[in-house]
Coordinates of N, CA, C and O in Angstrom, one line a residue:
M1 N 83.5 83.2 80.2 CA 83.5 84.1 81.2 C 83.6 85.5 80.7 O 84.3 85.7 79.7
P2 N 83.0 86.5 81.3 CA 83.1 87.9 80.8 C 84.4 88.5 81.2 O 84.6 88.9 82.3
F3 N 85.4 88.4 80.2 CA 86.7 89.0 80.6 C 87.2 89.9 79.5 O 87.1 89.6 78.3
Q4 N 87.6 91.1 79.9 CA 88.3 92.0 78.9 C 89.5 92.5 79.6 O 89.6 92.7 80.8
L5 N 90.5 92.8 78.8 CA 91.7 93.4 79.3 C 91.4 94.8 79.8 O 90.6 95.6 79.2
P6 N 91.9 95.1 81.0 CA 91.6 96.4 81.6 C 92.3 97.6 80.8 O 93.4 97.4 80.3
T7 N 91.6 98.7 80.7 CA 92.1 99.8 80.0 C 93.0 100.6 81.0 O 93.0 100.3 82.2
T8 N 93.6 101.7 80.5 CA 94.4 102.5 81.4 C 93.6 103.2 82.5 O 94.0 103.3 83.6
V9 N 92.4 103.5 82.1 CA 91.5 104.1 83.1 C 91.2 103.1 84.3 O 91.2 103.5 85.4
V10 N 91.0 101.9 83.9 CA 90.7 100.8 84.9 C 91.9 100.6 85.8 O 91.9 100.5 87.0
I11 N 93.1 100.5 85.1 CA 94.4 100.3 85.9 C 94.6 101.5 86.9 O 94.9 101.2 88.0
N12 N 94.3 102.7 86.4 CA 94.4 103.8 87.3 C 93.5 103.8 88.5 O 93.8 104.1 89.6
A13 N 92.3 103.3 88.3 CA 91.3 103.1 89.3 C 91.7 102.0 90.3 O 91.6 102.2 91.5
M14 N 92.3 101.0 89.8 CA 92.8 99.9 90.6 C 94.0 100.4 91.5 O 94.0 100.1 92.7
E15 N 94.9 101.2 90.9 CA 96.0 101.8 91.7 C 95.5 102.7 92.8 O 96.0 102.6 93.9
K16 N 94.5 103.5 92.5 CA 93.9 104.4 93.5 C 93.3 103.6 94.6 O 93.5 103.9 95.8
R17 N 92.6 102.6 94.3 CA 92.0 101.7 95.4 C 93.0 101.1 96.2 O 92.9 101.0 97.5
L18 N 94.1 100.5 95.6 CA 95.2 99.9 96.4 C 96.0 100.9 97.2 O 96.4 100.6 98.3
S19 N 96.1 102.1 96.7 CA 96.8 103.2 97.5 C 96.0 103.5 98.7 O 96.6 103.6 99.8
T20 N 94.7 103.6 98.6 CA 93.8 103.9 99.7 C 93.9 102.7 100.7 O 94.0 102.9 101.9
F21 N 93.8 101.5 100.2 CA 93.9 100.3 101.1 C 95.2 100.3 101.9 O 95.2 100.1 103.1
N22 N 96.3 100.6 101.2 CA 97.6 100.7 101.9 C 97.8 101.8 102.9 O 98.4 101.7 103.9
R23 N 97.3 103.0 102.5 CA 97.3 104.1 103.4 C 96.5 103.8 104.7 O 96.9 104.2 105.8
D24 N 95.4 103.2 104.5 CA 94.5 102.8 105.7 C 95.3 101.8 106.6 O 95.0 101.8 107.8
R25 N 96.2 101.1 106.1 CA 97.0 100.2 106.9 C 98.4 100.7 107.3 O 99.3 100.0 107.7
H26 N 98.6 102.0 107.1 CA 99.8 102.7 107.5 C 101.0 102.2 106.7 O 102.1 102.2 107.2
R27 N 100.8 101.9 105.4 CA 101.9 101.5 104.5 C 102.1 102.6 103.4 O 102.8 102.3 102.5
G28 N 101.4 103.7 103.5 CA 101.6 104.8 102.6 C 100.9 104.5 101.2 O 100.5 103.4 100.9
G29 N 100.8 105.6 100.4 CA 100.2 105.5 99.1 C 101.3 105.2 98.1 O 102.3 104.5 98.4
G30 N 101.1 105.7 96.9 CA 102.1 105.5 95.9 C 102.1 104.1 95.3 O 103.1 103.7 94.7
T31 N 101.0 103.4 95.4 CA 100.9 102.1 94.8 C 101.0 102.2 93.3 O 100.4 103.0 92.7
A32 N 101.8 101.3 92.6 CA 101.8 101.2 91.2 C 101.5 99.8 90.7 O 101.7 98.8 91.4
L33 N 100.8 99.7 89.6 CA 100.4 98.4 89.1 C 100.8 98.3 87.6 O 100.4 99.1 86.8
W34 N 101.6 97.3 87.3 CA 102.0 97.0 86.0 C 101.4 95.8 85.5 O 101.4 94.7 86.1
M35 N 100.8 95.8 84.3 CA 100.1 94.7 83.7 C 100.9 94.1 82.5 O 101.5 94.9 81.7
H36 N 101.0 92.8 82.4 CA 101.7 92.1 81.3 C 100.8 91.0 80.8 O 100.4 90.1 81.5
D37 N 100.4 91.1 79.5 CA 99.5 90.1 78.9 C 100.4 89.1 78.2 O 101.1 89.3 77.3
V38 N 100.4 87.8 78.8 CA 101.3 86.8 78.3 C 100.4 85.6 77.9 O 100.3 84.6 78.6
G39 N 99.8 85.7 76.7 CA 99.0 84.6 76.2 C 97.8 84.4 77.1 O 96.9 85.2 77.2
D40 N 97.7 83.2 77.7 CA 96.5 82.8 78.5 C 96.6 83.4 79.9 O 95.7 83.3 80.7
V41 N 97.7 84.0 80.2 CA 97.9 84.5 81.6 C 98.0 86.1 81.5 O 98.8 86.6 80.7
L42 N 97.3 86.7 82.4 CA 97.5 88.1 82.6 C 98.2 88.3 83.9 O 97.7 87.9 85.0
A43 N 99.4 88.9 83.9 CA 100.2 89.1 85.1 C 100.2 90.5 85.5 O 100.3 91.4 84.7
F44 N 100.1 90.7 86.8 CA 100.2 92.1 87.4 C 101.4 92.1 88.4 O 101.5 91.1 89.2
V45 N 102.1 93.1 88.4 CA 103.1 93.4 89.4 C 102.7 94.6 90.2 O 102.4 95.6 89.6
V46 N 102.6 94.4 91.5 CA 102.1 95.5 92.4 C 103.3 96.0 93.2 O 103.9 95.3 93.9
R47 N 103.5 97.3 93.1 CA 104.5 98.0 94.0 C 103.7 98.7 95.1 O 102.8 99.4 94.8
R48 N 104.1 98.4 96.3 CA 103.4 99.0 97.5 C 104.5 99.3 98.5 O 105.6 98.8 98.5
G49 N 104.1 100.1 99.5 CA 105.0 100.4 100.6 C 105.0 99.4 101.7 O 104.0 98.7 101.9
E50 N 106.1 99.2 102.3 CA 106.3 98.4 103.5 C 106.1 99.2 104.7 O 105.9 100.4 104.6
N51 N 106.2 98.6 105.9 CA 106.2 99.4 107.1 C 107.4 100.3 107.2 O 108.5 100.0 106.6
L52 N 107.3 101.4 107.9 CA 108.4 102.3 108.1 C 109.6 101.6 108.8 O 109.4 100.8 109.7
K53 N 110.8 102.0 108.4 CA 112.0 101.4 109.0 C 112.8 102.6 109.4 O 113.0 103.6 108.7
R54 N 113.4 102.4 110.6 CA 114.3 103.5 111.2 C 115.7 102.9 111.2 O 115.9 101.8 111.8
G55 N 116.7 103.6 110.7 CA 118.0 103.1 110.7 C 119.0 104.2 111.0 O 118.8 105.4 110.8
E56 N 120.2 103.8 111.5 CA 121.2 104.8 111.8 C 122.2 104.9 110.7 O 122.5 103.9 110.0
Y57 N 122.7 106.1 110.4 CA 123.7 106.3 109.4 C 124.7 107.4 109.9 O 124.4 108.1 110.9
I58 N 125.9 107.4 109.3 CA 126.9 108.3 109.8 C 127.0 109.4 108.7 O 127.1 109.2 107.5
E59 N 127.0 110.7 109.3 CA 127.1 111.8 108.4 C 128.3 112.6 109.0 O 128.2 113.2 110.1
G60 N 129.4 112.6 108.3 CA 130.6 113.2 108.8 C 131.1 112.5 110.0 O 131.4 111.3 110.0
E61 N 131.1 113.1 111.2 CA 131.5 112.5 112.4 C 130.3 112.2 113.3 O 130.5 111.7 114.5
K62 N 129.1 112.5 112.9 CA 128.0 112.4 113.7 C 127.1 111.2 113.3 O 127.0 110.9 112.1
S63 N 126.5 110.6 114.2 CA 125.5 109.5 114.0 C 124.1 110.2 113.9 O 123.7 111.0 114.7
R64 N 123.3 109.8 112.9 CA 122.0 110.3 112.7 C 121.0 109.1 112.4 O 121.5 108.1 112.0
Y65 N 119.8 109.4 112.6 CA 118.8 108.4 112.3 C 117.9 108.8 111.1 O 117.7 110.0 110.9
Q66 N 117.5 107.8 110.3 CA 116.8 108.1 109.1 C 115.6 107.2 109.1 O 115.7 106.0 109.4
V67 N 114.4 107.7 108.8 CA 113.2 106.9 108.7 C 112.8 106.9 107.2 O 112.8 107.9 106.5
Q68 N 112.5 105.7 106.7 CA 112.2 105.5 105.3 C 111.1 104.4 105.2 O 111.0 103.5 106.1
R69 N 110.4 104.4 104.1 CA 109.4 103.4 103.8 C 109.9 102.6 102.6 O 109.9 103.1 101.4
P70 N 110.4 101.4 102.8 CA 110.9 100.6 101.7 C 109.7 100.1 100.8 O 108.6 100.1 101.2
A71 N 110.0 99.8 99.6 CA 109.0 99.3 98.6 C 108.9 97.8 98.8 O 109.9 97.1 99.0
G72 N 107.7 97.3 98.6 CA 107.5 95.8 98.5 C 106.8 95.5 97.2 O 106.1 96.4 96.6
Y73 N 106.9 94.3 96.8 CA 106.3 93.9 95.5 C 105.5 92.6 95.7 O 105.9 91.7 96.4
D74 N 104.3 92.6 95.0 CA 103.5 91.4 95.0 C 103.2 91.0 93.5 O 103.3 91.9 92.7
T75 N 102.8 89.8 93.3 CA 102.4 89.4 91.9 C 101.1 88.8 91.9 O 100.7 88.1 92.9
I76 N 100.3 89.0 90.9 CA 99.0 88.5 90.7 C 99.0 87.9 89.3 O 99.3 88.6 88.3
L77 N 98.6 86.6 89.2 CA 98.4 86.0 87.9 C 97.0 85.6 87.7 O 96.4 84.9 88.5
V78 N 96.4 85.9 86.5 CA 95.0 85.6 86.2 C 95.1 84.7 85.0 O 95.5 85.1 83.9
Q79 N 94.6 83.5 85.2 CA 94.4 82.5 84.0 C 93.1 82.9 83.3 O 92.0 82.6 83.9
K80 N 93.2 83.5 82.2 CA 92.0 84.1 81.5 C 91.0 83.1 81.1 O 89.8 83.3 81.3
Q81 N 91.4 82.0 80.6 CA 90.5 81.0 80.1 C 89.7 80.3 81.2 O 88.6 80.0 81.1
L82 N 90.5 80.0 82.3 CA 89.9 79.2 83.4 C 89.3 80.1 84.5 O 88.6 79.6 85.4
G83 N 89.7 81.3 84.5 CA 89.2 82.2 85.6 C 89.9 81.9 87.0 O 89.3 82.1 88.0
E84 N 91.1 81.3 86.9 CA 91.9 81.1 88.1 C 92.7 82.3 88.5 O 93.2 83.0 87.6
L85 N 93.0 82.4 89.8 CA 93.8 83.5 90.3 C 94.9 83.0 91.2 O 94.6 82.2 92.0
H86 N 96.1 83.4 90.9 CA 97.2 83.1 91.8 C 97.8 84.4 92.3 O 98.2 85.3 91.5
V87 N 97.9 84.5 93.6 CA 98.4 85.7 94.3 C 99.6 85.4 95.1 O 99.6 84.4 95.9
H88 N 100.7 86.2 94.9 CA 101.8 86.1 95.8 C 101.9 87.4 96.6 O 102.3 88.4 96.0
A89 N 101.5 87.4 97.9 CA 101.5 88.6 98.7 C 102.0 88.2 100.1 O 101.9 87.0 100.5
S90 N 102.6 89.2 100.8 CA 103.2 88.9 102.1 C 102.2 88.7 103.2 O 102.4 88.1 104.2
L91 N 101.0 89.3 103.0 CA 100.0 89.3 104.1 C 98.6 88.8 103.6 O 98.3 89.0 102.4
I92 N 97.9 88.1 104.4 CA 96.6 87.5 104.0 C 95.6 88.6 103.7 O 94.8 88.5 102.8
S93 N 95.7 89.8 104.4 CA 94.8 90.9 104.1 C 95.1 91.4 102.7 O 94.1 91.8 102.0
E94 N 96.3 91.4 102.2 CA 96.6 91.8 100.9 C 96.1 90.8 99.9 O 95.5 91.2 98.8
H95 N 96.3 89.6 100.2 CA 95.7 88.5 99.3 C 94.2 88.6 99.1 O 93.7 88.6 98.0
R96 N 93.5 88.9 100.2 CA 92.1 89.0 100.1 C 91.7 90.3 99.3 O 90.7 90.2 98.5
E97 N 92.4 91.4 99.5 CA 92.1 92.6 98.8 C 92.4 92.4 97.3 O 91.6 92.9 96.5
Y98 N 93.4 91.7 96.9 CA 93.7 91.4 95.5 C 92.6 90.6 94.9 O 92.2 90.8 93.8
C99 N 92.1 89.6 95.7 CA 91.0 88.8 95.2 C 89.8 89.6 94.9 O 89.1 89.5 93.8
R100 N 89.4 90.5 95.8 CA 88.3 91.4 95.6 C 88.5 92.4 94.5 O 87.6 92.6 93.6
L101 N 89.7 92.9 94.4 CA 90.1 93.9 93.3 C 90.0 93.3 91.9 O 89.3 93.9 91.1
I102 N 90.6 92.2 91.7 CA 90.6 91.5 90.4 C 89.2 91.1 90.1 O 88.7 91.2 88.9
G103 N 88.4 90.5 91.1 CA 87.1 90.1 90.8 C 86.2 91.3 90.3 O 85.4 91.1 89.4
E104 N 86.3 92.4 91.0 CA 85.5 93.6 90.7 C 85.9 94.2 89.4 O 85.0 94.4 88.5
Y105 N 87.1 94.4 89.2 CA 87.6 95.2 88.0 C 87.7 94.4 86.7 O 87.6 94.9 85.6
L106 N 88.0 93.1 86.8 CA 88.1 92.3 85.6 C 86.9 91.4 85.3 O 86.7 91.1 84.2
F107 N 86.2 91.0 86.4 CA 85.1 90.1 86.2 C 83.7 90.6 86.6 O 82.7 90.0 86.5
G108 N 83.7 91.9 87.1 CA 82.5 92.5 87.4 C 81.8 92.1 88.7 O 80.7 92.4 89.0
D109 N 82.5 91.3 89.5 CA 81.9 90.8 90.8 C 83.0 90.7 91.8 O 84.0 89.9 91.7
E110 N 82.9 91.6 92.9 CA 84.0 91.6 93.9 C 84.1 90.2 94.6 O 85.2 89.9 95.1
D111 N 83.0 89.5 94.6 CA 83.1 88.1 95.3 C 83.3 87.0 94.3 O 83.1 85.8 94.6
F112 N 83.8 87.3 93.1 CA 84.1 86.3 92.1 C 85.1 85.3 92.6 O 85.0 84.1 92.4
F113 N 86.1 85.7 93.4 CA 87.1 84.8 93.9 C 86.9 84.8 95.4 O 86.9 85.8 96.1
P114 N 86.7 83.6 96.0 CA 86.5 83.5 97.5 C 87.7 83.9 98.2 O 88.9 83.7 97.8
T115 N 87.5 84.6 99.3 CA 88.7 85.1 100.1 C 88.9 84.4 101.4 O 89.7 84.7 102.2
S116 N 88.2 83.3 101.6 CA 88.4 82.5 102.8 C 89.5 81.5 102.6 O 89.9 81.2 101.5

């Protein structure tokens, strides 16, 4: 199979695409992607935003509310020799986007991994 380790330029392009994907879903940008080459497995850790959370906190004697976007993490494992993909993501839409992303940027075909 045509497989090459992604360069820094490719990783940056993948992060940009995932940030756009998450912003479109109201989860904010700031996506980060870390790659780890572990023999036959290429592992990715994806940091992404979760939905906004509103919480109460105490400041002095007054109660206030704070809105924040917690971080969430997903993992993607690519078996380089077999071309298998293992995705741990909280939503099916994220799973499908990771399949398309890895297929396009690592194997040259967005439909390399079926998303059904």
